[in-house]
Amino acid sequence: MNLQGQTNLPKPAPRQFDPQVLAQEIVERLTYRIGKNAQAAKPHDWLHAVILSIRDRVIDRWITSTQKTYEEEGRRVYYLSLEFLIGRLMRDAASNMEMLDDMQAALASLGVDIDLIAELEPDAALGNGGLGRLAACLMESMATVDVPAYGYGIRYVNGMFRQEISDGWQVELPETWLAHGNPWEFERREASYEIGFGGRVDPAEGDSASPHQMQWRPAERVIATPYDTPIAGWRGKRVNTLRLWTAQPIDPILLDRFNAGDHLGALAESNRAEALARVLYPADSSPAGQELRLRQEYFFSSASLQDIVRRHLQYFGDITTLPDKAAIQLNDTHPAVAVAELVRLLLDDHGLDFDEAWDITRRTFSYTNHTLLPEALESWPVPLFERLLPRHMQIVYAINSRLLAEARRSGVLDDQGIGTISLIDEGGERRVRMGNLAFAGSHSINGVSALHTDLMKVTVFADLHKLYPARINNKTNGVTYRRWLMQCNPGLTGLIREAIGDGFMDDPEALRDLDRFAADSAFQDKFLAVKRANKGALSTLLRQRINARIDPGALFDIQIKRIHEYKRQLLNLIETVSLYDQIRSHPEKDWVPRVKLFGGKAAPSYHNAKLIIKLAGDVARTINHDPAVQGLLKVQFVPNYNVSMAEVMIPAADLSEQISTAGMEASGTGNMKFAVNGALTIGTLDGANVEMRDHVGEDNIVIFGLTAQQVNDRRAAGYAPRDVIDQSKELTQALNAIASGVFSPDDPDRYKGLIDGIWTNDWFMVAADFDSYSAAQRRVDALWKDQAIWAQKAIHNVARMGWFSSDRTIREYAADIWKIA
Ligand code: 26Q
């Protein structure tokens, strides 16, 4: 091998996608990797063999990409996230490697239906909702636009729980996605690290030790071992790495204790370590202040930082150039302790002085905020933080004293302002504010939609923004159109290709060309036929899964997302009840047949969210059994909504419900997926809906309700829901029906408290927006009656949504935050 050895390495054989060759490969994997022949193979074995065949192609590119990254010596991106909601990978990888059609043909020649085996792949649900799915879309887009990136997270044994509905109530069951093994991952034992907890801090020994240098002696240590999953970009251009950590005890069994007869004690350490990667916290907006959660946050942050620093030193040898070679993006505050961890590594392990350590840290980190809800802002009690991370507590204090001194010197903040930017909340029980730590430790802080970013500047980060006015910037979310159009909606994709060619597959903004077909009645007919077929497929699936009977000829009106009061599933249900009431009162009117579908999980401890699920079931049962509205209105709650279910429901939607209280949904990303699949949106001017309206045009979206400003003003002026309710006969009737037990005869008071909340407080402005929402729904009905107009608007949506591709989002991060060419 010569000095440039790599360039002389044998090149992997060119990829061949001949279905016959593929069929041979699959059978070969089946035989030699799984140990079965085609006759004995079960569907699971076929799936495994198919994944191995795809994986081998991915690996060729993975190795080339890694090599290219090393050779280019450019900056790498590290995306730190406690959640990656990836879903299934088989179709994604095969499609991105451009072998999906050939794979289908190969399998067909072996007598295997690709759709049937694809169904068997578990849905990797290592995330709660939007934030986790965004991380997955961004990973795929980074590979697609050729950004060298690593995702870092936790390999939870149990991801998001499986939701069952029992007697109408949500029941949470563990999801065991790893039960049959995971052919996508590679264990990398050689890249293991020790992670400490607790213990004490001593001054560093030796004459050369700097004053800030300390020696942390943790009381407890665990090993973090990574598992790598390749993430292939579109056309296999680049394959990046998703590195997920698992935890192991240093001593699996304490043999001395075991031999002394303490059998449980001998395993205690092991259980404690394994708990770290056991389960994803299923709360998406009200942080559970549990010690285990903070331990998870530190565990994966420390492992990731040690890995990043080791890799940097191995290739560049000089820790001070870290910010030139590494950009670390914090996905919300969940990994914010990484800021203190990097400072610790620089001070204690590398002997830098504090100023230099702090400068390197700030130039390396950037932070994405995903919520303005005060109850979702993470903070940890100082005593807990100090007990678990004594050295980091010192570092937080040191950062804080600099931050506050700088603020005083600047003169832009008064004492109250200084109090709000402090890393320590001194009101009551003292707490470490993770949002302020992430902000202080970053050179860039971004929101996820234009509105959300504007609101960040005047709410949560108003004072930090005064002090550092250049740091906050916007990066409107996007979604990957490979998964969310091309894979989940082959019918529409085929129709688009027929009309405008394949350009949009590499450049989603080329979807624009479709605009000129919007008024073309032949194209409209084909478009409506595709939608109808997708609705048929959903209807078949729901019949098989939950024995639901829904008519694909009706308008499919869908709200799928986590259940939360601010997302206002309750507004939708109250309007459904009101519509039910109106149909019964006026059966002679020309009602539009509607199917209303709901899906989503409630945080297990979120009482009202669980009650809303129960209400959806109660309303559904009553309406679906009433012959008076038969064929006109149907309601269904779809259990266990997840990525795979979204991939079937979204292409089948006519109407997308994006109805959060304005100012409360940071962005939304489901809204984008629906629109690009040709659904019309009924929505408030919240999150990215605002920008969607700007792109698709106000005639092609149904907007209603108070604006964020109006919500704010109403609250400030002392909003009295009672006055609003008294003005609306329909709302009064619907609320009374629900509160009096019309839908819950078995327990008439079940919804009394929930509905009382609307009468007395109505923080989420359900009553204030009701009439406007109801009127908007009747505008939707009117549009539906003219299918040509409906199709025209829907086609404009598909054509004009290209900007919401996560490729665009990633290009903006790369240019503005990571400074990658
Ligand atoms: C924090 C501490 C302890 C336990 C749990 C949590 C926690 C976990 C997940 C807090 C929040 C989340 C998830 C938030 C989330 O999904 N936010 C959504 O992010 C999307 C991507 O930016 C946006 O589109 C949505 O508007 C936003 O709600």
CSV table of N, CA and C in Angstrom, one decimal, residues 344-390:
chain,number,residue,atom,x,y,z
A,344,ARG,N,-16.1,20.7,31.0
A,344,ARG,CA,-15.4,19.8,31.9
A,344,ARG,C,-14.2,19.1,31.2
A,345,LEU,N,-14.5,18.6,30.1
A,345,LEU,CA,-13.5,17.8,29.4
A,345,LEU,C,-12.3,18.8,29.0
A,346,LEU,N,-12.6,20.0,28.6
A,346,LEU,CA,-11.6,20.9,28.2
A,346,LEU,C,-10.7,21.4,29.4
A,347,LEU,N,-11.4,21.6,30.5
A,347,LEU,CA,-10.7,22.1,31.7
A,347,LEU,C,-9.9,21.0,32.4
A,348,ASP,N,-10.6,19.9,32.7
A,348,ASP,CA,-10.1,18.9,33.6
A,348,ASP,C,-9.2,17.8,32.8
A,349,ASP,N,-9.6,17.5,31.6
A,349,ASP,CA,-8.8,16.5,30.9
A,349,ASP,C,-7.8,17.1,30.0
A,350,HIS,N,-8.1,18.3,29.5
A,350,HIS,CA,-7.1,18.9,28.5
A,350,HIS,C,-6.4,20.1,29.1
A,351,GLY,N,-6.7,20.5,30.3
A,351,GLY,CA,-5.9,21.5,31.0
A,351,GLY,C,-6.1,22.9,30.4
A,352,LEU,N,-7.1,23.2,29.6
A,352,LEU,CA,-7.3,24.6,29.1
A,352,LEU,C,-7.8,25.5,30.2
A,353,ASP,N,-7.5,26.8,30.0
A,353,ASP,CA,-8.1,27.7,31.1
A,353,ASP,C,-9.6,28.0,30.7
A,354,PHE,N,-10.2,28.6,31.7
A,354,PHE,CA,-11.7,28.7,31.5
A,354,PHE,C,-12.1,29.5,30.3
A,355,ASP,N,-11.4,30.6,30.1
A,355,ASP,CA,-11.8,31.5,29.0
A,355,ASP,C,-11.8,30.8,27.7
A,356,GLU,N,-10.7,30.0,27.5
A,356,GLU,CA,-10.5,29.3,26.2
A,356,GLU,C,-11.5,28.2,26.1
A,357,ALA,N,-11.8,27.5,27.2
A,357,ALA,CA,-12.7,26.4,27.2
A,357,ALA,C,-14.1,26.9,26.8
A,358,TRP,N,-14.5,28.0,27.4
A,358,TRP,CA,-15.8,28.6,27.2
A,358,TRP,C,-15.9,29.1,25.8
A,359,ASP,N,-14.9,29.7,25.2
A,359,ASP,CA,-14.9,30.2,23.9
A,359,ASP,C,-15.1,29.0,22.9
A,360,ILE,N,-14.3,28.0,23.1
A,360,ILE,CA,-14.4,26.8,22.2
A,360,ILE,C,-15.8,26.2,22.3
A,361,THR,N,-16.3,26.1,23.5
A,361,THR,CA,-17.7,25.5,23.7
A,361,THR,C,-18.7,26.3,22.9
A,362,ARG,N,-18.7,27.6,23.1
A,362,ARG,CA,-19.7,28.4,22.4
A,362,ARG,C,-19.6,28.4,20.9
A,363,ARG,N,-18.4,28.3,20.4
A,363,ARG,CA,-18.2,28.3,19.0
A,363,ARG,C,-18.6,26.9,18.4
A,364,THR,N,-18.7,25.9,19.3
A,364,THR,CA,-19.0,24.5,18.8
A,364,THR,C,-20.5,24.2,18.8
A,365,PHE,N,-21.2,24.7,19.9
A,365,PHE,CA,-22.6,24.3,20.0
A,365,PHE,C,-23.6,25.3,19.4
A,366,SER,N,-24.7,24.8,19.0
A,366,SER,CA,-25.9,25.6,18.6
A,366,SER,C,-27.1,24.8,19.1
A,367,TYR,N,-28.2,25.5,19.3
A,367,TYR,CA,-29.3,24.9,20.0
A,367,TYR,C,-30.6,25.2,19.2
A,368,THR,N,-31.5,24.2,19.1
A,368,THR,CA,-32.8,24.4,18.5
A,368,THR,C,-33.9,24.3,19.6
A,369,ASN,N,-34.7,25.3,19.6
A,369,ASN,CA,-35.8,25.3,20.6
A,369,ASN,C,-37.1,24.8,19.9
A,370,HIS,N,-37.9,23.9,20.6
A,370,HIS,CA,-39.1,23.4,19.9
A,370,HIS,C,-40.3,23.7,20.7
A,371,THR,N,-40.3,24.5,21.7
A,371,THR,CA,-41.5,24.8,22.4
A,371,THR,C,-41.4,26.1,23.2
A,372,LEU,N,-42.6,26.8,23.3
A,372,LEU,CA,-42.6,28.0,24.1
A,372,LEU,C,-43.4,27.7,25.4
A,373,LEU,N,-44.0,26.5,25.5
A,373,LEU,CA,-44.9,26.2,26.7
A,373,LEU,C,-44.0,26.3,27.9
A,374,PRO,N,-44.4,27.1,28.9
A,374,PRO,CA,-43.6,27.3,30.1
A,374,PRO,C,-43.4,25.9,30.8
A,375,GLU,N,-44.5,25.1,30.8
A,375,GLU,CA,-44.4,23.8,31.6
A,375,GLU,C,-43.4,22.8,30.9
A,376,ALA,N,-43.1,23.1,29.6
A,376,ALA,CA,-42.2,22.2,28.9
A,376,ALA,C,-40.7,22.6,29.0
A,377,LEU,N,-40.5,23.7,29.6
A,377,LEU,CA,-39.1,24.2,29.7
A,377,LEU,C,-38.4,23.4,30.8
A,378,GLU,N,-37.3,22.7,30.4
A,378,GLU,CA,-36.7,21.8,31.4
A,378,GLU,C,-35.9,22.6,32.5
A,379,SER,N,-36.0,22.2,33.7
A,379,SER,CA,-35.1,22.6,34.7
A,379,SER,C,-35.0,21.5,35.8
A,380,TRP,N,-33.9,21.5,36.5
A,380,TRP,CA,-33.6,20.4,37.4
A,380,TRP,C,-33.3,21.0,38.8
A,381,PRO,N,-33.8,20.4,39.8
A,381,PRO,CA,-33.6,20.9,41.2
A,381,PRO,C,-32.0,20.9,41.4
A,382,VAL,N,-31.5,22.0,42.0
A,382,VAL,CA,-30.1,22.1,42.2
A,382,VAL,C,-29.6,20.9,43.1
A,383,PRO,N,-30.3,20.5,44.1
A,383,PRO,CA,-29.7,19.4,45.0
A,383,PRO,C,-29.6,18.1,44.2
A,384,LEU,N,-30.5,17.8,43.3
A,384,LEU,CA,-30.4,16.6,42.4
A,384,LEU,C,-29.3,16.7,41.5
A,385,PHE,N,-29.2,17.9,40.8
A,385,PHE,CA,-28.1,18.1,39.8
A,385,PHE,C,-26.7,18.0,40.5
A,386,GLU,N,-26.6,18.6,41.7
A,386,GLU,CA,-25.4,18.6,42.4
A,386,GLU,C,-25.0,17.1,42.9
A,387,ARG,N,-26.0,16.4,43.3
A,387,ARG,CA,-25.7,15.0,43.8
A,387,ARG,C,-25.2,14.1,42.6
A,388,LEU,N,-25.9,14.3,41.5
A,388,LEU,CA,-25.6,13.4,40.3
A,388,LEU,C,-24.4,13.9,39.6
A,389,LEU,N,-24.2,15.2,39.5
A,389,LEU,CA,-23.1,15.8,38.6
A,389,LEU,C,-22.4,16.9,39.4
A,390,PRO,N,-21.7,16.5,40.4
A,390,PRO,CA,-21.1,17.6,41.3
A,390,PRO,C,-20.1,18.5,40.5
